[in-house]
Short mmCIF file of C-alpha atoms in Angstrom, two decimals:
data_model
loop_
_atom_site.label_atom_id
_atom_site.label_comp_id
_atom_site.label_asym_id
_atom_site.label_seq_id
_atom_site.Cartn_x
_atom_site.Cartn_y
_atom_site.Cartn_z
CA UNK A 30 -24.69 29.46 -5.98
CA UNK A 31 -24.54 25.85 -4.83
CA UNK A 32 -21.14 24.21 -4.62
CA UNK A 33 -20.91 20.61 -5.75
CA UNK A 34 -18.22 18.43 -4.25
CA UNK A 35 -16.30 16.30 -6.71
CA UNK A 36 -16.76 12.56 -6.41
CA UNK A 37 -13.18 11.39 -5.77
CA UNK A 38 -13.34 7.85 -7.18
CA UNK A 39 -15.46 5.44 -9.17
CA UNK A 40 -17.79 3.12 -7.29
CA UNK A 41 -18.27 -0.61 -7.04
CA UNK A 42 -21.35 -0.14 -9.21
CA UNK A 43 -19.17 1.49 -11.89
CA UNK A 44 -16.75 -1.45 -11.86
CA UNK A 45 -19.66 -3.87 -12.21
CA UNK A 46 -20.56 -2.24 -15.57
CA UNK A 47 -17.35 -3.62 -17.10
CA UNK A 48 -17.75 -6.59 -19.38
CA UNK A 49 -15.52 -9.64 -18.81
CA UNK A 50 -13.63 -8.63 -22.00
CA UNK A 51 -13.00 -5.13 -20.61
CA UNK A 52 -11.72 -6.56 -17.31
CA UNK A 53 -9.39 -8.86 -19.24
CA UNK A 54 -8.24 -5.96 -21.43
CA UNK A 55 -7.53 -3.90 -18.32
CA UNK A 56 -5.30 -6.61 -16.89
CA UNK A 57 -3.50 -6.93 -20.24
CA UNK A 58 -3.11 -3.16 -20.67
CA UNK A 59 -2.16 -2.18 -17.14
CA UNK A 60 0.11 -4.05 -14.81
CA UNK A 61 -1.51 -3.16 -11.53
CA UNK A 62 1.70 -3.94 -9.76
CA UNK A 63 2.28 -0.88 -7.68
CA UNK A 64 -0.62 -0.70 -5.24
CA UNK A 65 -0.05 1.92 -2.59
CA UNK A 66 -1.28 1.83 1.00
CA UNK A 67 -4.60 3.66 1.18
CA UNK A 68 -5.70 2.71 -2.35
CA UNK A 69 -9.12 1.12 -2.58
CA UNK A 70 -9.93 -1.94 -4.70
CA UNK A 71 -12.92 -4.09 -5.54
CA UNK A 72 -12.72 -7.90 -5.46
CA UNK A 73 -15.11 -9.52 -7.97
CA UNK A 74 -14.93 -12.94 -6.33
CA UNK A 75 -15.94 -11.77 -2.86
CA UNK A 76 -18.02 -8.77 -4.04
CA UNK A 77 -16.19 -6.65 -1.50
CA UNK A 78 -14.25 -3.41 -1.29
CA UNK A 79 -10.94 -3.23 0.56
CA UNK A 80 -8.21 -0.73 1.33
CA UNK A 81 -4.61 -1.68 0.59
CA UNK A 82 -2.42 -1.80 3.68
CA UNK A 83 0.67 -3.25 2.00
CA UNK A 84 1.78 -4.76 -1.31
CA UNK A 85 3.69 -7.63 0.29
CA UNK A 86 2.59 -10.33 2.71
CA UNK A 87 4.50 -11.46 5.81
CA UNK A 88 6.71 -13.74 3.68
CA UNK A 89 7.60 -10.87 1.35
CA UNK A 90 5.42 -12.18 -1.50
CA UNK A 91 3.66 -9.69 -3.76
CA UNK A 92 0.03 -9.43 -2.61
CA UNK A 93 -2.80 -7.07 -1.82
CA UNK A 94 -2.76 -6.99 1.94
CA UNK A 95 -5.95 -5.39 3.22
CA UNK A 96 -7.86 -4.87 6.44
CA UNK A 97 -9.51 -8.33 6.27
CA UNK A 98 -6.66 -10.45 4.97
CA UNK A 99 -4.61 -10.98 1.83
CA UNK A 100 -5.51 -11.30 -1.86
CA UNK A 101 -3.06 -12.97 -4.25
CA UNK A 102 -5.48 -13.14 -7.19
CA UNK A 103 -4.93 -9.78 -8.91
CA UNK A 104 -7.11 -10.91 -11.84
CA UNK A 105 -10.18 -10.79 -9.58
CA UNK A 106 -9.44 -7.27 -8.35
CA UNK A 107 -9.64 -3.80 -9.84
CA UNK A 108 -8.80 -0.48 -8.25
CA UNK A 109 -11.61 1.96 -7.58
CA UNK A 110 -9.87 4.59 -9.67
CA UNK A 111 -9.51 8.16 -8.51
CA UNK A 112 -9.70 11.13 -10.87
CA UNK A 113 -5.91 11.44 -10.88
CA UNK A 114 -5.39 7.73 -11.68
CA UNK A 115 -7.82 7.98 -14.58
CA UNK A 116 -6.06 11.13 -15.81
CA UNK A 117 -2.89 9.00 -15.96
CA UNK A 118 -4.54 6.03 -17.72
CA UNK A 119 -6.98 7.53 -20.20
CA UNK A 120 -4.69 9.85 -22.19
CA UNK A 121 -1.88 7.29 -22.35
CA UNK A 122 -1.08 6.84 -26.08
CA UNK A 123 -4.10 8.92 -27.19
CA UNK A 124 -4.84 12.52 -28.08
CA UNK A 125 -6.47 14.11 -25.02
CA UNK A 126 -7.57 17.61 -24.03
CA UNK A 127 -9.74 18.58 -21.08
CA UNK A 128 -11.44 21.88 -20.28
CA UNK A 129 -13.91 23.11 -17.73
CA UNK A 130 -16.97 24.97 -18.96
CA UNK A 131 -19.98 26.35 -17.13
CA UNK A 132 -21.06 23.61 -14.80
CA UNK A 133 -19.15 20.74 -16.33
CA UNK A 134 -16.24 19.34 -18.27
CA UNK A 135 -15.43 18.98 -21.96
CA UNK A 136 -12.97 16.34 -23.10
CA UNK A 137 -11.60 15.88 -26.59
CA UNK A 138 -10.38 12.29 -26.81
CA UNK A 139 -8.91 11.03 -30.08
CA UNK A 140 -10.81 13.71 -31.99
CA UNK A 141 -14.19 12.94 -30.37
CA UNK A 142 -16.00 15.33 -28.02
CA UNK A 143 -17.33 14.19 -24.65
CA UNK A 144 -18.94 16.32 -21.98
CA UNK A 145 -20.44 15.90 -18.56
CA UNK A 146 -24.02 16.76 -17.87
CA UNK A 147 -25.05 18.53 -14.67
CA UNK A 148 -25.52 15.23 -12.78
CA UNK A 149 -22.35 13.55 -14.02
CA UNK A 150 -19.01 13.76 -12.25
CA UNK A 151 -15.66 14.05 -14.00
CA UNK A 152 -14.56 10.68 -12.61
CA UNK A 153 -17.58 9.00 -14.28
CA UNK A 154 -16.81 10.56 -17.67
CA UNK A 155 -13.15 9.56 -17.42
CA UNK A 156 -14.18 6.01 -16.50
CA UNK A 157 -16.47 5.87 -19.55
CA UNK A 158 -13.50 6.91 -21.70
CA UNK A 159 -11.37 4.18 -20.13
CA UNK A 160 -14.10 1.66 -20.96
CA UNK A 161 -14.03 2.73 -24.63
CA UNK A 162 -10.27 2.25 -24.58
CA UNK A 163 -10.73 -1.27 -23.22
CA UNK A 164 -13.13 -2.34 -25.99
#
């Protein structure tokens, strides 16, 4: 039996599949105002990935302080969601049930069935569900 390690977060490539409307919907739906040190985010403007060090700059202003500087433009940034973050976001205000089966996952989301295939990780399926929510 081969063990498969779970992919812990979505990738930059996943974020790039979002349409501009979905990115806008995300910022309207979720106030990403509680970034924690260690969280990872993608900046669309600089096409770069950073790790949050602090949520305030030296002057005490709200910002994404990262290893290469500071970002004040939250609209150009999105977190590289972890499985647990997506499990908080996706079922919010929707009917949601998740079960493991065989080599994958089955999710019932608002009465629709979704399942992973052998090559797909749970985080990818949850991100796809988030994208449907953002449409």
